[in-house]
Amino acid sequence: MEGRLHKLFTVFLLILVGLFVAGCSNNSDESGDNSTDGTKQSGQKNTELADEQVLHFVRNADLPTVDLSKATDTTSAEVIQRTHPGLITFKNQEIVPEMAAEMPEKNEDGTVYTFKLRKDVKWSNGDPLTAQDFVFAWRRLIKPETKSQYAYIMGIANVKNANKIMNKDSDIYGQVEKLGVKAIDEHTLQVTLESPIPYFTSLMAFNKFAPLNESFVKEQGDKYAKEPKNLLTIGPYKLTKWEHGVSWTLEKNPDYYAANEVNITKATFKVVKEENTQLSLYKSDEIQVDSLTSEQVDAYKDTPDFQRIAGNCIFWWQLNAKKVPEFKYDNVRKAMSMIIDREGLVNVLLNNGSIAAQYVVPKNFAKGPDGEDFRKGSEDYLPGGVEEAKKLWKKAKEKNGFDTLKVEYVTTDGDSAAQMGEYMANQLEQLEGLKINIKKLPWNAYLDYVQGGEYELDAGSGWCPDYKDPMTFLGYWHSDGPNENVGLNTEDYDKLIDQARKYAKEQKPKKRWKTLKEAEKVLIENAYTIPTYQNGESMIVKPYVEGIVFQSFGIETYFREAEVYKH
């Protein structure tokens, strides 16, 4: 994101959160293993459409919120992206207009963007979409009273005055009317930036920049987005049912401007935490899509149902030095990172296409000015190993005067999260005197616990990109980012990120790219965070479902144009 994505372990998305653009056809190797390096279209062509174009899914966690100003996870984002699309979207590897009638115009120096809105768009209560709906939503996001954890994204977008409005020491703190966004007329939105940035257009696909119906939001007050009746939609789907903790249902919005493109008329999402139960539902045709655990892969890897999806979410540990002062010692953090057998984690425990990661900018995600992937020439940092980790740990204990250390390892309560917790606890307790206490929480409780800064070692977190640029990951760890400074002195890292931002404004892409690589090296070699893996998923999709696209950016499971055939 710099966007917050705490994800449930198996779906990661976040479900969650969270999180790449669509491919074309299935590729099968000689073993019958259908796989893809990014995005994938599901299904096997049948002959006659089913009478009902309905899909059923499971999710590992409840839906926390559908208030786009307050959502921080990918479960929520998945619903919001279908009900509240923004100016543009990603579809089949391309950025295309959505609520905008065309791609924006910009002035010569790249500081003013003008969006012409579609004139055939209506809210689900019949109100026309206007440019003022965007102005209201953007102002609401950064309004101090909203207390949005995503307010910072407006500064990342470099919208004029955004950072000053959010800064309590500024003379315009809280004066949202001075934000650099205005409605020129009902169908023309103008955005003014502090200075040009290379990823602005991409960032406009992120759901935080979607519109809100001002009169409706104000009329609902504290009830806004609490239930389906307290929510309007402008996208392809409406949220029509929400049994908190149990399930939710999306139904086609007949007033969507491109309703003729929406084939799936209804999609249900049932909260099921037990993975064997999920598979049983798939076998009985009660759901059409499922994510496999490592133990389930062998039974399906040679079937037409199977496909392996590569993702670009990174999962990591956050160490809270405010709760555990020993985390301030670099050798403590480095030892904890080096001791992990990441290859064993991804190849044995996960076995779903995930790859070991000692980095935070994923592979095959962003290309630099030279056209090369960010990871090319950037090594995996802190390779270490068990023996080196033990040496650093011993040195840390001797230097800093502690013999034992008890750490609470907090994660979610799904089956896979529990397995990973046990695996990681065994890895960490190879460090003499380190004792790990695993704390498992339901998804909503976990989010509250972590976002409230109560955790010691947060092991259920990850990040999926908000826009296609390394800064969406690297900016997270700046001390003014959403990690909210966990008690570590990251001044050396901050300086590099500040410099990269300066190069962006000066339009010096090569220097910026080099500085971003240096920043990642500092981040990982100092173990300010401890990455574990880059996500992948082993999926099964019923052969009678054609056209589900698993995207590597935007909506992960793009199903609105899918078709269900008789079976």
Short mmCIF file of C-alpha atoms in Angstrom, two decimals, residues 94-400:
data_model
loop_
_atom_site.label_atom_id
_atom_site.label_comp_id
_atom_site.label_asym_id
_atom_site.label_seq_id
_atom_site.Cartn_x
_atom_site.Cartn_y
_atom_site.Cartn_z
CA GLU A 94 -4.76 -3.24 -18.11
CA ILE A 95 -5.77 -0.11 -16.29
CA VAL A 96 -9.10 1.04 -17.71
CA PRO A 97 -11.68 3.73 -16.89
CA GLU A 98 -14.51 2.76 -14.52
CA MET A 99 -16.50 5.66 -13.05
CA ALA A 100 -14.40 7.91 -15.28
CA ALA A 101 -15.57 8.07 -18.88
CA GLU A 102 -11.96 8.04 -20.10
CA MET A 103 -8.43 8.14 -18.78
CA PRO A 104 -7.58 11.48 -17.16
CA GLU A 105 -6.02 14.47 -18.81
CA LYS A 106 -3.03 16.02 -17.07
CA ASN A 107 -1.23 19.30 -17.42
CA GLU A 108 2.31 19.67 -18.73
CA ASP A 109 4.11 19.27 -15.41
CA GLY A 110 1.92 16.38 -14.24
CA THR A 111 0.46 18.16 -11.21
CA VAL A 112 -3.16 18.57 -12.29
CA TYR A 113 -5.36 15.65 -13.33
CA THR A 114 -8.84 16.13 -14.77
CA PHE A 115 -11.33 13.26 -14.81
CA LYS A 116 -14.51 13.33 -16.91
CA LEU A 117 -17.14 11.13 -15.25
CA ARG A 118 -19.64 8.87 -16.96
CA LYS A 119 -23.03 10.51 -17.24
CA ASP A 120 -25.00 7.25 -17.11
CA VAL A 121 -24.08 6.24 -13.56
CA LYS A 122 -26.59 6.17 -10.71
CA TRP A 123 -26.48 5.22 -7.07
CA SER A 124 -28.80 2.40 -6.04
CA ASN A 125 -31.29 4.95 -4.65
CA GLY A 126 -31.53 6.63 -8.06
CA ASP A 127 -29.25 9.61 -7.34
CA PRO A 128 -26.84 10.43 -10.19
CA LEU A 129 -23.12 10.10 -9.55
CA THR A 130 -21.46 13.52 -9.38
CA ALA A 131 -17.94 14.81 -9.00
CA GLN A 132 -18.92 16.10 -5.57
CA ASP A 133 -19.37 12.48 -4.42
CA PHE A 134 -15.61 12.03 -4.87
CA VAL A 135 -14.81 15.31 -3.14
CA PHE A 136 -16.91 14.31 -0.14
CA ALA A 137 -15.39 10.81 0.09
CA TRP A 138 -11.79 12.05 -0.13
CA ARG A 139 -12.38 14.72 2.49
CA ARG A 140 -14.12 12.23 4.78
CA LEU A 141 -11.15 9.86 4.53
CA ILE A 142 -8.67 12.39 5.93
CA LYS A 143 -11.04 14.14 8.31
CA PRO A 144 -9.60 13.64 11.83
CA GLU A 145 -13.01 12.66 13.21
CA THR A 146 -13.18 9.70 10.80
CA LYS A 147 -10.06 8.20 12.43
CA SER A 148 -9.25 6.32 9.24
CA GLN A 149 -6.10 4.22 9.40
CA TYR A 150 -5.88 4.74 5.67
CA ALA A 151 -5.93 8.54 5.75
CA TYR A 152 -2.21 8.55 5.00
CA ILE A 153 -2.89 7.20 1.48
CA MET A 154 -4.06 10.67 0.46
CA GLY A 155 -0.55 11.90 1.24
CA ILE A 156 0.94 8.99 -0.67
CA ALA A 157 -1.13 10.15 -3.65
CA ASN A 158 0.56 13.53 -3.09
CA VAL A 159 -2.76 15.37 -3.24
CA LYS A 160 -2.19 19.03 -2.46
CA ASN A 161 -2.33 19.90 1.26
CA ALA A 162 -3.16 16.30 2.29
CA ASN A 163 -0.18 15.90 4.63
CA LYS A 164 -0.69 19.34 6.15
CA ILE A 165 -4.37 18.64 6.81
CA MET A 166 -3.38 15.44 8.65
CA ASN A 167 -0.55 17.07 10.61
CA LYS A 168 -1.65 18.27 14.06
CA ASP A 169 1.14 20.86 14.06
CA SER A 170 0.01 22.39 10.76
CA ASP A 171 -1.90 25.66 10.55
CA ILE A 172 -4.48 23.93 8.31
CA TYR A 173 -4.86 20.76 10.39
CA GLY A 174 -8.32 19.29 9.84
CA GLN A 175 -9.30 21.85 7.19
CA VAL A 176 -10.38 19.27 4.62
CA GLU A 177 -11.90 21.90 2.34
CA LYS A 178 -8.31 22.83 1.42
CA LEU A 179 -7.57 19.39 0.00
CA GLY A 180 -6.52 19.57 -3.65
CA VAL A 181 -9.67 18.04 -5.09
CA LYS A 182 -12.68 19.89 -6.48
CA ALA A 183 -15.75 19.44 -8.61
CA ILE A 184 -15.46 21.67 -11.69
CA ASP A 185 -19.01 20.73 -12.59
CA GLU A 186 -21.28 17.72 -11.99
CA HIS A 187 -19.23 15.45 -14.23
CA THR A 188 -15.71 16.90 -13.99
CA LEU A 189 -13.32 16.16 -11.14
CA GLN A 190 -9.99 17.97 -10.83
CA VAL A 191 -7.12 16.80 -8.62
CA THR A 192 -4.08 18.94 -7.87
CA LEU A 193 -0.87 17.35 -6.63
CA GLU A 194 1.97 18.87 -4.64
CA SER A 195 4.29 17.55 -7.34
CA PRO A 196 4.12 14.80 -9.96
CA ILE A 197 4.40 11.16 -8.89
CA PRO A 198 4.82 8.17 -11.25
CA TYR A 199 2.05 5.99 -9.84
CA PHE A 200 -0.86 8.41 -9.41
CA THR A 201 -3.10 6.94 -12.10
CA SER A 202 -2.51 3.40 -10.82
CA LEU A 203 -3.35 4.52 -7.29
CA MET A 204 -6.74 5.81 -8.41
CA ALA A 205 -7.90 2.20 -8.78
CA PHE A 206 -7.54 1.73 -5.02
CA ASN A 207 -10.87 1.64 -3.19
CA LYS A 208 -10.03 4.52 -0.81
CA PHE A 209 -10.46 6.91 -3.75
CA ALA A 210 -13.98 5.70 -4.56
CA PRO A 211 -17.01 8.01 -4.20
CA LEU A 212 -19.64 8.27 -1.45
CA ASN A 213 -23.15 9.69 -1.64
CA GLU A 214 -22.87 12.62 0.77
CA SER A 215 -26.55 13.09 1.60
CA PHE A 216 -27.05 9.37 2.22
CA VAL A 217 -23.96 9.00 4.43
CA LYS A 218 -24.97 11.99 6.52
CA GLU A 219 -28.56 10.80 6.77
CA GLN A 220 -27.43 7.40 8.07
CA GLY A 221 -25.10 8.90 10.67
CA ASP A 222 -23.56 6.25 12.97
CA LYS A 223 -25.61 3.56 11.23
CA TYR A 224 -23.88 4.10 7.90
CA ALA A 225 -22.64 0.80 6.39
CA LYS A 226 -23.62 -1.20 9.48
CA GLU A 227 -26.20 -3.24 7.54
CA PRO A 228 -27.12 -3.62 3.84
CA LYS A 229 -30.01 -1.19 4.26
CA ASN A 230 -27.52 1.44 5.48
CA LEU A 231 -25.39 1.19 2.33
CA LEU A 232 -25.73 2.40 -1.24
CA THR A 233 -23.99 0.83 -4.19
CA ILE A 234 -22.76 2.19 -7.48
CA GLY A 235 -20.96 -0.90 -8.71
CA PRO A 236 -21.88 -4.20 -10.36
CA TYR A 237 -23.17 -5.70 -7.11
CA LYS A 238 -25.30 -4.83 -4.09
CA LEU A 239 -24.75 -6.19 -0.60
CA THR A 240 -28.23 -7.64 0.04
CA LYS A 241 -27.67 -9.86 3.07
CA TRP A 242 -25.16 -9.86 5.92
CA GLU A 243 -25.44 -12.29 8.82
CA HIS A 244 -22.56 -11.06 10.94
CA GLY A 245 -20.14 -13.87 11.71
CA VAL A 246 -21.98 -16.26 9.39
CA SER A 247 -22.26 -15.08 5.77
CA TRP A 248 -22.98 -12.29 3.30
CA THR A 249 -24.57 -12.13 -0.14
CA LEU A 250 -23.95 -9.97 -3.19
CA GLU A 251 -26.55 -9.61 -5.94
CA LYS A 252 -26.30 -8.02 -9.35
CA ASN A 253 -27.07 -4.31 -9.44
CA PRO A 254 -29.44 -3.83 -12.40
CA ASP A 255 -28.67 -0.11 -12.44
CA TYR A 256 -24.93 -0.57 -12.93
CA TYR A 257 -23.90 1.23 -16.11
CA ALA A 258 -22.36 -1.97 -17.51
CA ALA A 259 -24.94 -4.39 -16.12
CA ASN A 260 -24.97 -6.22 -19.47
CA GLU A 261 -21.41 -7.41 -18.70
CA VAL A 262 -22.43 -8.93 -15.37
CA ASN A 263 -23.29 -12.60 -15.93
CA ILE A 264 -23.18 -13.82 -12.33
CA THR A 265 -26.39 -12.57 -10.75
CA LYS A 266 -25.64 -13.67 -7.18
CA ALA A 267 -22.64 -14.65 -5.09
CA THR A 268 -22.76 -15.92 -1.53
CA PHE A 269 -19.87 -15.97 0.94
CA LYS A 270 -20.04 -18.27 3.95
CA VAL A 271 -17.66 -17.99 6.89
CA VAL A 272 -16.02 -21.41 7.35
CA LYS A 273 -12.78 -21.59 9.31
CA GLU A 274 -12.23 -25.36 9.17
CA GLU A 275 -10.41 -26.31 5.98
CA ASN A 276 -11.71 -29.87 5.83
CA THR A 277 -15.24 -28.51 6.08
CA GLN A 278 -14.50 -26.16 3.19
CA LEU A 279 -13.36 -29.09 1.05
CA SER A 280 -16.46 -31.10 1.99
CA LEU A 281 -18.61 -28.21 0.79
CA TYR A 282 -16.70 -28.20 -2.50
CA LYS A 283 -17.13 -31.94 -2.98
CA SER A 284 -20.87 -31.64 -2.42
CA ASP A 285 -21.16 -28.76 -4.91
CA GLU A 286 -22.21 -26.32 -2.19
CA ILE A 287 -19.30 -24.08 -3.22
CA GLN A 288 -17.58 -23.85 -6.59
CA VAL A 289 -14.15 -22.52 -5.59
CA ASP A 290 -11.83 -23.57 -2.77
CA SER A 291 -8.28 -22.92 -1.63
CA LEU A 292 -6.34 -26.10 -0.80
CA THR A 293 -4.11 -26.82 2.17
CA SER A 294 -0.77 -28.55 1.65
CA GLU A 295 -2.29 -31.90 2.65
CA GLN A 296 -5.10 -31.53 0.11
CA VAL A 297 -2.96 -30.65 -2.92
CA ASP A 298 -1.90 -34.18 -3.87
CA ALA A 299 -5.51 -35.34 -4.21
CA TYR A 300 -6.29 -32.63 -6.77
CA LYS A 301 -3.07 -31.63 -8.52
CA ASP A 302 -3.72 -33.90 -11.53
CA THR A 303 -7.39 -33.00 -11.97
CA PRO A 304 -9.04 -30.44 -14.28
CA ASP A 305 -10.20 -28.58 -11.17
CA PHE A 306 -6.67 -27.66 -10.05
CA GLN A 307 -4.71 -24.50 -10.71
CA ARG A 308 -1.82 -22.85 -8.93
CA ILE A 309 -1.92 -19.08 -8.60
CA ALA A 310 1.12 -16.89 -7.98
CA GLY A 311 0.44 -13.78 -5.93
CA ASN A 312 2.25 -10.59 -4.99
CA CYS A 313 1.34 -10.24 -1.34
CA ILE A 314 4.18 -10.40 1.18
CA PHE A 315 3.71 -11.80 4.68
CA TRP A 316 5.88 -10.68 7.52
CA TRP A 317 6.25 -10.33 11.26
CA GLN A 318 5.90 -7.02 13.05
CA LEU A 319 7.96 -6.72 16.21
CA ASN A 320 6.63 -4.30 18.80
CA ALA A 321 9.59 -2.91 20.73
CA LYS A 322 7.23 -0.82 22.83
CA LYS A 323 5.98 -4.07 24.35
CA VAL A 324 9.23 -6.06 24.16
CA PRO A 325 12.22 -3.73 24.70
CA GLU A 326 14.66 -6.50 23.66
CA PHE A 327 13.39 -6.08 20.09
CA LYS A 328 15.36 -2.84 19.99
CA TYR A 329 18.57 -4.89 19.83
CA ASP A 330 19.43 -5.54 16.19
CA ASN A 331 21.04 -8.93 16.88
CA VAL A 332 17.84 -10.12 18.53
CA ARG A 333 15.82 -9.27 15.44
CA LYS A 334 18.42 -10.63 13.04
CA ALA A 335 18.68 -13.92 14.92
CA MET A 336 14.91 -14.33 14.87
CA SER A 337 14.88 -13.76 11.12
CA MET A 338 17.83 -16.04 10.34
CA ILE A 339 16.55 -18.96 12.40
CA ILE A 340 13.46 -19.46 10.20
CA ASP A 341 13.55 -22.28 7.67
CA ARG A 342 11.49 -20.51 5.02
CA GLU A 343 12.00 -23.20 2.41
CA GLY A 344 10.53 -25.78 4.74
CA LEU A 345 7.66 -23.41 5.41
CA VAL A 346 6.67 -22.93 1.77
CA ASN A 347 7.56 -26.36 0.39
CA VAL A 348 6.17 -28.53 3.17
CA LEU A 349 3.80 -26.63 5.42
CA LEU A 350 2.21 -24.41 2.75
CA ASN A 351 2.83 -26.39 -0.44
CA ASN A 352 0.57 -24.03 -2.39
CA GLY A 353 2.90 -22.13 -4.70
CA SER A 354 4.09 -19.62 -2.11
CA ILE A 355 7.80 -18.82 -2.20
CA ALA A 356 10.26 -18.05 0.58
CA ALA A 357 10.90 -14.33 0.98
CA GLN A 358 13.65 -12.34 2.63
CA TYR A 359 12.39 -9.21 0.90
CA VAL A 360 9.30 -6.99 0.93
CA VAL A 361 8.91 -6.01 -2.73
CA PRO A 362 7.59 -9.14 -4.46
CA LYS A 363 8.96 -10.84 -7.51
CA ASN A 364 7.29 -10.13 -10.86
CA PHE A 365 5.49 -7.07 -9.54
CA ALA A 366 7.14 -3.83 -10.64
CA LYS A 367 9.60 -2.94 -13.40
CA GLY A 368 12.09 -0.11 -13.23
CA PRO A 369 13.19 2.50 -15.77
CA ASP A 370 15.40 -0.15 -17.38
CA GLY A 371 12.43 -2.48 -17.86
CA GLU A 372 13.80 -5.03 -15.38
CA ASP A 373 11.94 -6.49 -12.43
CA PHE A 374 12.69 -4.85 -9.07
CA ARG A 375 14.08 -8.11 -7.73
CA LYS A 376 16.69 -8.49 -10.47
CA GLY A 377 20.07 -7.89 -8.88
CA SER A 378 18.51 -7.58 -5.41
CA GLU A 379 19.49 -10.50 -3.24
CA ASP A 380 17.61 -12.16 -0.42
CA TYR A 381 19.04 -10.42 2.61
CA LEU A 382 20.12 -11.95 5.93
CA PRO A 383 20.52 -15.49 4.55
CA GLY A 384 22.32 -16.56 7.75
CA GLY A 385 21.14 -19.89 9.00
CA VAL A 386 20.67 -21.67 12.31
CA GLU A 387 24.27 -21.53 13.49
CA GLU A 388 24.75 -17.87 12.59
CA ALA A 389 21.43 -17.04 14.25
CA LYS A 390 22.47 -18.77 17.46
CA LYS A 391 25.76 -16.83 17.51
CA LEU A 392 23.96 -13.50 17.11
CA TRP A 393 21.43 -14.48 19.79
CA LYS A 394 24.16 -15.40 22.24
CA LYS A 395 25.96 -12.13 21.51
CA ALA A 396 22.73 -10.16 22.06
CA LYS A 397 22.10 -11.81 25.43
CA GLU A 398 25.65 -11.22 26.65
CA LYS A 399 25.78 -7.61 25.49
CA ASN A 400 22.34 -6.60 26.72
#
